[in-house]
Structures are given as C-alpha cells and as structure tokens.
Amino acid sequence: MQKNALYIARLYMLKENKKSKFSLLADYCLSNIDSLDKLTITELSERTQTSYATVCRFVKEIGVSGFREFKKMIRSEVDNQKRLEIKIDNFAPEESDGLSFELLSKKVCGFSSSVVENCYSTLKEETLIRFIKHFMKAKCVYFIGMGTSAVTALYAYTKLFRIKRSCSFDSDAIIAKMKASVMEKDDMLFVISSSGRTKAMVEAAQNAKKNGALIVSLCDFLVSPLSDVSDINICTTIRNSNKYLDTDFPLIQGQITIIDILYTCLCSSVKASSGMNFKKTVAAVKDDKTN
C-alpha cells in the first residue's frame, strides 16, 4: 500500500481516459462513492456490465492488491476529505457572530492546520519528481495568477527564481494570455488558480499548450477546467470544483506550503547551485534591513 497514493485521483484519471477499458468502472465508483464499501465484486461487475476478472484487474490498476483493500482506501480518502469539508463549512465568517476573540482565533488556526495537513496528503512523490525533472529542463518558467492566487504565484516566483534565473511572473490577465501564446516547446507555464475555473488562466494554459509548453497547475481542487489542460496538476484537496461553484474559500495556506515543499525538494536536488544563488540573493538585500 502506497503512502499518499490518491486512489480517488486515479479513479478520475481512469474515468477521463475514454480509451481505457476501466473508464466505465471508474465512473461508476466515483458516482456511487459513498455506497461503494457495501458492494461486492459481483455486484459491481453486474452494475457496470463487466466481468469479475475485469474488476480484479481494475483494482490492481488502481494500485491495490484486492477489492477489500480498494474499498478501505477509498473510504479512508473520502472520510479525510469530509473532515476538511466540515471545517470549511463551519468557517463562514457570518456564522461566527457572537464568538469570543479566543474562540475565533482558535477556529481560524484549526482551519489553517487542517488545510496544511490535507494538502500534504494530496502531494505524491511521483508528482514532485516529475515537476523537478521538467523544471530543471525548462528553458524558462512563467508564473501566473490572479486575485488571491496572484499572491501564491508571486511567492512561487520569488522562491523558485533563486534556483532557475530564467523565470518571470505576471498577475495581469491580458499580459498573461499574450505571453502564454508565444511560449515554446521547452518552456513551462506554472498557473496558480484557487478555483481552477478562472477563465483567463484556463485560456492562458490552453494557449501555451498549443505551442507545446508544459503546463503545471496549482489549484484547490483535484478536478477542474484547469486541471484538464494541465500536464502536472498539483492540488491542495481532492475535491471536484463542479460541486463548489458558489463557494469561495481560497486555501492559500496549503498553496504556500506546497510551494515551500517544491522549493525545498528542488534545493535538495541541486544543492550547489541553489545554495550559491540563495546566498547571493540574501546578500543583495541585506543592507535594506534596519538594525
């Protein structure tokens, strides 16, 4: 059993791969995820018009040894996700009227802690390895984000340009789309969008992808219009954005934590050059601080 395996994420990937013989099974499991642990292999095969053997191969494709383990891991991920959603649902400021400053502070800190814990569980080692490989190979890396996501995008840029100097950042939608449209095959576009639904960010990713650039996205949802365009999709939660169209709760704590993880892993991979660049950038601004 793999740590941080994200079995629900694998279900989504199989569902979207219409050429896969497991697409129908993945779709059914996702549509009936709350009652999945009550099904037997025979019942699942009958309801999806597949065979017992196909279901067995399906769960092995997901990355587990058997159907019982598959149901256990899916239930665990669903429960973990619901724990975060309960805190999100109870976080609305208008519902906090009348609480003391102590309770409000505790509520905010508890929410932030749950966000960071949740984003750690979504980040897979293979995703980190892929990102580091493509980041180091990229001719240039372009960070974009709008609104609250621009904060994360700027933070990502100020951290990661220390490792790769050929980086740039924009938070203007028009400029972002224009620059993305002239990106090339060896470039990387790093898009930060909390919702994964911001039209300008999705269009910028589509423009860059047409030219062969690699698209990396950081969202608060596993499934979103932006994730559909991305080559590497990094998310703070395994939620589906279609279920939260009228809700706004940017999980910036998780986004910043993920950027710090990416930065630390990159530094570990290229110790000599990153260490030298870090010392140079610190020295460049040390006189700007007062005693």
mmCIF file of C-alpha atoms in Angstrom:
data_model
loop_
_atom_site.group_PDB
_atom_site.id
_atom_site.type_symbol
_atom_site.label_atom_id
_atom_site.label_comp_id
_atom_site.label_asym_id
_atom_site.label_seq_id
_atom_site.Cartn_x
_atom_site.Cartn_y
_atom_site.Cartn_z
ATOM 1 C CA MET A 1 0.000 0.000 0.000
ATOM 2 C CA GLN A 2 1.475 3.344 -1.062
ATOM 3 C CA LYS A 3 1.606 6.417 1.156
ATOM 4 C CA ASN A 4 -0.307 9.383 -0.311
ATOM 5 C CA ALA A 5 -1.437 7.152 -3.173
ATOM 6 C CA LEU A 6 -4.510 9.282 -4.002
ATOM 7 C CA TYR A 7 -6.714 6.447 -5.173
ATOM 8 C CA ILE A 8 -9.606 8.803 -5.887
ATOM 9 C CA ALA A 9 -7.312 10.801 -8.148
ATOM 10 C CA ARG A 10 -6.501 7.616 -10.020
ATOM 11 C CA LEU A 11 -10.207 6.930 -10.427
ATOM 12 C CA TYR A 12 -10.674 10.345 -12.012
ATOM 13 C CA MET A 13 -7.778 9.738 -14.391
ATOM 14 C CA LEU A 14 -9.186 6.385 -15.476
ATOM 15 C CA LYS A 15 -12.636 7.894 -15.887
ATOM 16 C CA GLU A 16 -11.308 10.626 -18.208
ATOM 17 C CA ASN A 17 -9.367 8.110 -20.305
ATOM 18 C CA LYS A 18 -12.228 7.018 -22.539
ATOM 19 C CA LYS A 19 -9.936 4.592 -24.357
ATOM 20 C CA SER A 20 -9.365 2.642 -21.153
ATOM 21 C CA LYS A 21 -11.460 -0.467 -20.565
ATOM 22 C CA PHE A 22 -11.691 0.664 -16.927
ATOM 23 C CA SER A 23 -13.275 4.076 -17.662
ATOM 24 C CA LEU A 24 -16.836 2.847 -17.036
ATOM 25 C CA LEU A 25 -15.864 1.165 -13.777
ATOM 26 C CA ALA A 26 -14.093 4.309 -12.548
ATOM 27 C CA ASP A 27 -17.099 6.443 -13.481
ATOM 28 C CA TYR A 28 -19.479 4.175 -11.562
ATOM 29 C CA CYS A 29 -17.238 4.118 -8.478
ATOM 30 C CA LEU A 30 -16.993 7.902 -8.417
ATOM 31 C CA SER A 31 -20.733 8.336 -8.920
ATOM 32 C CA ASN A 32 -21.505 5.923 -6.058
ATOM 33 C CA ILE A 33 -18.506 6.587 -3.848
ATOM 34 C CA ASP A 34 -20.454 6.830 -0.573
ATOM 35 C CA SER A 35 -22.011 3.383 -1.000
ATOM 36 C CA LEU A 36 -19.014 1.709 -2.609
ATOM 37 C CA ASP A 37 -17.943 -0.116 0.543
ATOM 38 C CA LYS A 38 -21.257 -2.003 0.574
ATOM 39 C CA LEU A 39 -20.730 -3.554 -2.875
ATOM 40 C CA THR A 40 -19.245 -6.930 -3.712
ATOM 41 C CA ILE A 41 -17.150 -7.592 -6.787
ATOM 42 C CA THR A 42 -20.042 -9.483 -8.347
ATOM 43 C CA GLU A 43 -22.467 -6.600 -7.761
ATOM 44 C CA LEU A 44 -20.030 -4.068 -9.203
ATOM 45 C CA SER A 45 -19.411 -6.185 -12.286
ATOM 46 C CA GLU A 46 -23.154 -6.672 -12.853
ATOM 47 C CA ARG A 47 -23.970 -2.964 -12.484
ATOM 48 C CA THR A 48 -21.203 -1.961 -14.894
ATOM 49 C CA GLN A 49 -21.796 -4.882 -17.268
ATOM 50 C CA THR A 50 -18.232 -6.071 -16.850
ATOM 51 C CA SER A 51 -16.774 -9.344 -15.595
ATOM 52 C CA TYR A 52 -15.445 -10.461 -12.225
ATOM 53 C CA ALA A 53 -11.955 -10.707 -13.738
ATOM 54 C CA THR A 54 -12.179 -7.165 -15.158
ATOM 55 C CA VAL A 55 -12.996 -5.747 -11.724
ATOM 56 C CA CYS A 56 -9.992 -7.600 -10.268
ATOM 57 C CA ARG A 57 -7.714 -6.132 -12.940
ATOM 58 C CA PHE A 58 -9.301 -2.711 -12.351
ATOM 59 C CA VAL A 59 -8.416 -2.581 -8.645
ATOM 60 C CA LYS A 60 -4.861 -3.703 -9.418
ATOM 61 C CA GLU A 61 -4.644 -0.899 -11.989
ATOM 62 C CA ILE A 62 -5.646 1.494 -9.200
ATOM 63 C CA GLY A 63 -2.699 0.196 -7.182
ATOM 64 C CA VAL A 64 -4.160 -2.139 -4.547
ATOM 65 C CA SER A 65 -3.971 -5.895 -4.107
ATOM 66 C CA GLY A 66 -7.678 -6.642 -3.825
ATOM 67 C CA PHE A 67 -11.230 -5.330 -3.781
ATOM 68 C CA ARG A 68 -11.478 -5.197 0.009
ATOM 69 C CA GLU A 69 -8.344 -3.053 0.255
ATOM 70 C CA PHE A 70 -9.633 -0.874 -2.586
ATOM 71 C CA LYS A 71 -12.864 -0.122 -0.717
ATOM 72 C CA LYS A 72 -10.948 0.525 2.510
ATOM 73 C CA MET A 73 -8.596 3.053 0.891
ATOM 74 C CA ILE A 74 -11.394 4.860 -0.944
ATOM 75 C CA ARG A 75 -13.382 5.113 2.297
ATOM 76 C CA SER A 76 -10.323 6.469 4.108
ATOM 77 C CA GLU A 77 -9.798 9.179 1.496
ATOM 78 C CA VAL A 78 -13.482 10.114 1.488
ATOM 79 C CA ASP A 79 -13.515 10.376 5.285
ATOM 80 C CA ASN A 80 -10.373 12.514 5.317
ATOM 81 C CA GLN A 81 -11.870 14.814 2.729
ATOM 82 C CA LYS A 82 -15.132 15.146 4.626
ATOM 83 C CA ARG A 83 -13.234 16.128 7.769
ATOM 84 C CA LEU A 84 -11.747 19.083 5.891
ATOM 85 C CA GLU A 85 -15.085 19.978 4.312
ATOM 86 C CA ILE A 86 -16.753 20.083 7.730
ATOM 87 C CA LYS A 87 -14.207 22.667 8.873
ATOM 88 C CA ILE A 88 -14.691 24.613 5.658
ATOM 89 C CA ASP A 89 -18.480 24.543 6.041
ATOM 90 C CA ASN A 90 -18.167 25.841 9.595
ATOM 91 C CA PHE A 91 -15.678 28.541 8.684
ATOM 92 C CA ALA A 92 -18.014 31.129 7.114
ATOM 93 C CA PRO A 93 -17.419 34.463 8.954
ATOM 94 C CA GLU A 94 -21.139 35.280 9.160
ATOM 95 C CA GLU A 95 -21.630 32.131 11.226
ATOM 96 C CA SER A 96 -19.047 33.297 13.753
ATOM 97 C CA ASP A 97 -21.041 36.240 15.159
ATOM 98 C CA GLY A 98 -21.042 36.325 18.934
ATOM 99 C CA LEU A 99 -17.925 34.182 19.406
ATOM 100 C CA SER A 100 -15.084 35.499 21.573
ATOM 101 C CA PHE A 101 -11.744 36.540 20.105
ATOM 102 C CA GLU A 102 -10.197 33.453 21.686
ATOM 103 C CA LEU A 103 -12.684 31.100 20.036
ATOM 104 C CA LEU A 104 -12.431 32.918 16.700
ATOM 105 C CA SER A 105 -8.632 32.690 16.800
ATOM 106 C CA LYS A 106 -8.801 29.016 17.670
ATOM 107 C CA LYS A 107 -11.255 28.431 14.833
ATOM 108 C CA VAL A 108 -9.016 30.133 12.262
ATOM 109 C CA CYS A 109 -5.888 28.319 13.472
ATOM 110 C CA GLY A 110 -7.691 24.983 13.435
ATOM 111 C CA PHE A 111 -8.876 25.610 9.901
ATOM 112 C CA SER A 112 -5.367 26.565 8.750
ATOM 113 C CA SER A 113 -3.877 23.455 10.331
ATOM 114 C CA SER A 114 -6.419 21.211 8.636
ATOM 115 C CA VAL A 115 -5.668 22.846 5.270
ATOM 116 C CA VAL A 116 -1.931 22.209 5.608
ATOM 117 C CA GLU A 117 -2.498 18.627 6.757
ATOM 118 C CA ASN A 118 -4.859 17.977 3.855
ATOM 119 C CA CYS A 119 -2.525 19.401 1.205
ATOM 120 C CA TYR A 120 0.282 17.154 2.438
ATOM 121 C CA SER A 121 -1.913 14.113 1.898
ATOM 122 C CA THR A 122 -2.599 15.133 -1.722
ATOM 123 C CA LEU A 123 1.030 15.553 -2.788
ATOM 124 C CA LYS A 124 2.561 12.439 -4.320
ATOM 125 C CA GLU A 125 6.290 11.731 -4.573
ATOM 126 C CA GLU A 126 5.997 10.887 -8.264
ATOM 127 C CA THR A 127 4.466 14.336 -8.879
ATOM 128 C CA LEU A 128 7.391 16.010 -7.115
ATOM 129 C CA ILE A 129 9.877 14.009 -9.157
ATOM 130 C CA ARG A 130 8.138 14.900 -12.430
ATOM 131 C CA PHE A 131 7.979 18.568 -11.514
ATOM 132 C CA ILE A 132 11.673 18.762 -10.559
ATOM 133 C CA LYS A 133 12.701 16.984 -13.759
ATOM 134 C CA HIS A 134 10.726 19.321 -16.033
ATOM 135 C CA PHE A 135 11.517 22.454 -14.019
ATOM 136 C CA MET A 136 15.255 21.905 -14.366
ATOM 137 C CA LYS A 137 14.947 21.121 -18.098
ATOM 138 C CA ALA A 138 12.684 24.072 -18.930
ATOM 139 C CA LYS A 139 14.161 26.927 -20.935
ATOM 140 C CA CYS A 140 12.064 29.393 -18.970
ATOM 141 C CA VAL A 141 9.324 29.175 -16.331
ATOM 142 C CA TYR A 142 6.407 31.620 -16.332
ATOM 143 C CA PHE A 143 4.300 32.021 -13.169
ATOM 144 C CA ILE A 144 0.802 33.492 -13.451
ATOM 145 C CA GLY A 145 -2.130 34.012 -11.098
ATOM 146 C CA MET A 146 -4.936 36.500 -10.474
ATOM 147 C CA GLY A 147 -6.608 37.840 -7.334
ATOM 148 C CA THR A 148 -5.656 35.874 -4.233
ATOM 149 C CA SER A 149 -3.875 33.346 -6.416
ATOM 150 C CA ALA A 150 -1.514 36.121 -7.563
ATOM 151 C CA VAL A 151 -0.132 36.142 -4.009
ATOM 152 C CA THR A 152 0.843 32.487 -4.319
ATOM 153 C CA ALA A 153 2.159 32.970 -7.856
ATOM 154 C CA LEU A 154 4.407 35.848 -6.761
ATOM 155 C CA TYR A 155 5.563 33.838 -3.759
ATOM 156 C CA ALA A 156 6.383 30.875 -6.019
ATOM 157 C CA TYR A 157 8.336 33.139 -8.353
ATOM 158 C CA THR A 158 10.360 34.800 -5.563
ATOM 159 C CA LYS A 159 11.304 31.377 -4.183
ATOM 160 C CA LEU A 160 11.983 29.428 -7.354
ATOM 161 C CA PHE A 161 13.867 32.041 -9.406
ATOM 162 C CA ARG A 162 16.715 31.508 -6.925
ATOM 163 C CA ILE A 163 17.145 28.060 -8.430
ATOM 164 C CA LYS A 164 16.352 28.932 -12.040
ATOM 165 C CA ARG A 165 17.024 32.522 -13.063
ATOM 166 C CA SER A 166 15.041 32.290 -16.302
ATOM 167 C CA CYS A 167 11.701 32.860 -14.538
ATOM 168 C CA SER A 168 9.041 35.557 -14.828
ATOM 169 C CA PHE A 169 5.731 36.454 -13.181
ATOM 170 C CA ASP A 170 2.512 38.283 -14.123
ATOM 171 C CA SER A 171 -0.874 38.829 -12.496
ATOM 172 C CA ASP A 172 -2.435 40.752 -15.394
ATOM 173 C CA ALA A 173 -4.876 38.584 -17.377
ATOM 174 C CA ILE A 174 -4.212 40.211 -20.762
ATOM 175 C CA ILE A 175 -0.421 40.102 -20.414
ATOM 176 C CA ALA A 176 -0.570 36.516 -19.162
ATOM 177 C CA LYS A 177 -2.591 35.345 -22.160
ATOM 178 C CA MET A 178 -0.365 37.240 -24.606
ATOM 179 C CA LYS A 179 2.876 35.869 -23.166
ATOM 180 C CA ALA A 180 1.447 32.361 -22.933
ATOM 181 C CA SER A 181 0.535 32.474 -26.611
ATOM 182 C CA VAL A 182 4.210 32.846 -27.610
ATOM 183 C CA MET A 183 5.654 30.249 -25.237
ATOM 184 C CA GLU A 184 7.584 27.412 -26.833
ATOM 185 C CA LYS A 185 8.051 23.676 -26.508
ATOM 186 C CA ASP A 186 10.824 23.797 -23.911
ATOM 187 C CA ASP A 187 9.020 26.329 -21.687
ATOM 188 C CA MET A 188 6.979 25.723 -18.534
ATOM 189 C CA LEU A 189 3.809 27.638 -17.630
ATOM 190 C CA PHE A 190 3.040 27.460 -13.902
ATOM 191 C CA VAL A 191 -0.580 28.528 -13.353
ATOM 192 C CA ILE A 192 -1.970 29.182 -9.869
ATOM 193 C CA SER A 193 -5.758 29.344 -9.656
ATOM 194 C CA SER A 194 -7.561 28.571 -6.421
ATOM 195 C CA SER A 195 -10.796 27.635 -8.184
ATOM 196 C CA GLY A 196 -9.202 26.186 -11.314
ATOM 197 C CA ARG A 197 -12.031 27.916 -13.181
ATOM 198 C CA THR A 198 -10.682 31.446 -13.788
ATOM 199 C CA LYS A 199 -11.309 31.922 -17.500
ATOM 200 C CA ALA A 200 -8.180 33.946 -18.260
ATOM 201 C CA MET A 201 -5.935 31.415 -16.519
ATOM 202 C CA VAL A 202 -7.520 28.468 -18.331
ATOM 203 C CA GLU A 203 -7.205 30.294 -21.666
ATOM 204 C CA ALA A 204 -3.548 31.146 -20.967
ATOM 205 C CA ALA A 205 -2.865 27.471 -20.266
ATOM 206 C CA GLN A 206 -4.644 26.465 -23.473
ATOM 207 C CA ASN A 207 -2.622 28.999 -25.486
ATOM 208 C CA ALA A 208 0.692 27.773 -24.097
ATOM 209 C CA LYS A 209 -0.250 24.130 -24.548
ATOM 210 C CA LYS A 210 -0.971 24.697 -28.256
ATOM 211 C CA ASN A 211 2.686 25.653 -28.644
ATOM 212 C CA GLY A 212 3.914 22.571 -26.802
ATOM 213 C CA ALA A 213 4.765 24.227 -23.478
ATOM 214 C CA LEU A 214 4.430 22.102 -20.350
ATOM 215 C CA ILE A 215 1.531 23.203 -18.126
ATOM 216 C CA VAL A 216 1.795 22.937 -14.338
ATOM 217 C CA SER A 217 -1.216 23.976 -12.267
ATOM 218 C CA LEU A 218 -1.711 24.549 -8.553
ATOM 219 C CA CYS A 219 -5.394 24.545 -7.566
ATOM 220 C CA ASP A 220 -7.568 23.879 -4.537
ATOM 221 C CA PHE A 221 -9.351 21.144 -6.494
ATOM 222 C CA LEU A 222 -8.232 17.858 -7.968
ATOM 223 C CA VAL A 223 -10.773 18.159 -10.764
ATOM 224 C CA SER A 224 -11.336 21.492 -12.547
ATOM 225 C CA PRO A 225 -11.240 23.000 -16.056
ATOM 226 C CA LEU A 226 -7.604 23.991 -15.439
ATOM 227 C CA SER A 227 -6.594 20.502 -14.317
ATOM 228 C CA ASP A 228 -7.998 19.145 -17.599
ATOM 229 C CA VAL A 229 -5.459 21.267 -19.506
ATOM 230 C CA SER A 230 -2.507 20.580 -17.204
ATOM 231 C CA ASP A 231 0.326 18.124 -17.688
ATOM 232 C CA ILE A 232 1.154 18.230 -13.974
ATOM 233 C CA ASN A 233 -1.754 19.038 -11.678
ATOM 234 C CA ILE A 234 -0.931 19.843 -8.046
ATOM 235 C CA CYS A 235 -3.859 20.363 -5.684
ATOM 236 C CA THR A 236 -4.486 21.182 -2.036
ATOM 237 C CA THR A 237 -7.609 18.984 -1.810
ATOM 238 C CA ILE A 238 -9.149 16.135 -3.802
ATOM 239 C CA ARG A 239 -12.452 17.958 -4.257
ATOM 240 C CA ASN A 240 -14.255 18.454 -7.557
ATOM 241 C CA SER A 241 -14.715 22.153 -8.429
ATOM 242 C CA ASN A 242 -18.120 21.462 -10.019
ATOM 243 C CA LYS A 243 -19.564 20.871 -6.527
ATOM 244 C CA TYR A 244 -18.435 24.268 -5.223
ATOM 245 C CA LEU A 245 -19.409 26.743 -7.926
ATOM 246 C CA ASP A 246 -20.922 29.245 -5.476
ATOM 247 C CA THR A 247 -18.399 28.833 -2.677
ATOM 248 C CA ASP A 248 -15.203 30.847 -2.254
ATOM 249 C CA PHE A 249 -12.573 29.762 0.246
ATOM 250 C CA PRO A 250 -9.047 30.049 -1.201
ATOM 251 C CA LEU A 251 -6.843 27.617 0.679
ATOM 252 C CA ILE A 252 -3.753 29.798 0.396
ATOM 253 C CA GLN A 253 -2.102 28.184 3.427
ATOM 254 C CA GLY A 254 -1.989 24.920 1.539
ATOM 255 C CA GLN A 255 -0.782 26.566 -1.662
ATOM 256 C CA ILE A 256 2.107 28.302 0.111
ATOM 257 C CA THR A 257 3.020 25.074 1.894
ATOM 258 C CA ILE A 258 3.159 23.205 -1.406
ATOM 259 C CA ILE A 259 5.398 25.900 -2.924
ATOM 260 C CA ASP A 260 7.721 25.560 0.074
ATOM 261 C CA ILE A 261 7.802 21.788 -0.429
ATOM 262 C CA LEU A 262 8.623 22.195 -4.135
ATOM 263 C CA TYR A 263 11.342 24.719 -3.313
ATOM 264 C CA THR A 264 12.907 22.558 -0.596
ATOM 265 C CA CYS A 265 12.903 19.457 -2.815
ATOM 266 C CA LEU A 266 14.464 21.423 -5.673
ATOM 267 C CA CYS A 267 17.164 22.778 -3.352
ATOM 268 C CA SER A 268 17.898 19.265 -2.182
ATOM 269 C CA SER A 269 18.221 18.096 -5.803
ATOM 270 C CA VAL A 270 20.614 20.892 -6.864
ATOM 271 C CA LYS A 271 22.428 21.704 -3.632
ATOM 272 C CA ALA A 272 25.477 23.502 -5.012
ATOM 273 C CA SER A 273 23.814 25.941 -7.409
ATOM 274 C CA SER A 274 20.756 26.601 -5.233
ATOM 275 C CA GLY A 275 22.920 27.248 -2.179
ATOM 276 C CA MET A 276 25.065 29.728 -4.066
ATOM 277 C CA ASN A 277 22.049 31.542 -5.515
ATOM 278 C CA PHE A 278 20.402 31.689 -2.093
ATOM 279 C CA LYS A 279 23.471 33.331 -0.553
ATOM 280 C CA LYS A 280 23.693 35.828 -3.405
ATOM 281 C CA THR A 281 20.029 36.841 -3.178
ATOM 282 C CA VAL A 282 20.215 37.244 0.590
ATOM 283 C CA ALA A 283 23.397 39.318 0.334
ATOM 284 C CA ALA A 284 21.816 41.541 -2.333
ATOM 285 C CA VAL A 285 19.140 42.833 0.064
ATOM 286 C CA LYS A 286 20.805 42.580 3.473
ATOM 287 C CA ASP A 287 21.525 46.344 3.522
ATOM 288 C CA ASP A 288 17.833 47.073 3.005
ATOM 289 C CA LYS A 289 17.028 45.975 6.563
ATOM 290 C CA THR A 290 17.322 48.337 9.521
ATOM 291 C CA ASN A 291 19.229 47.431 12.678
#
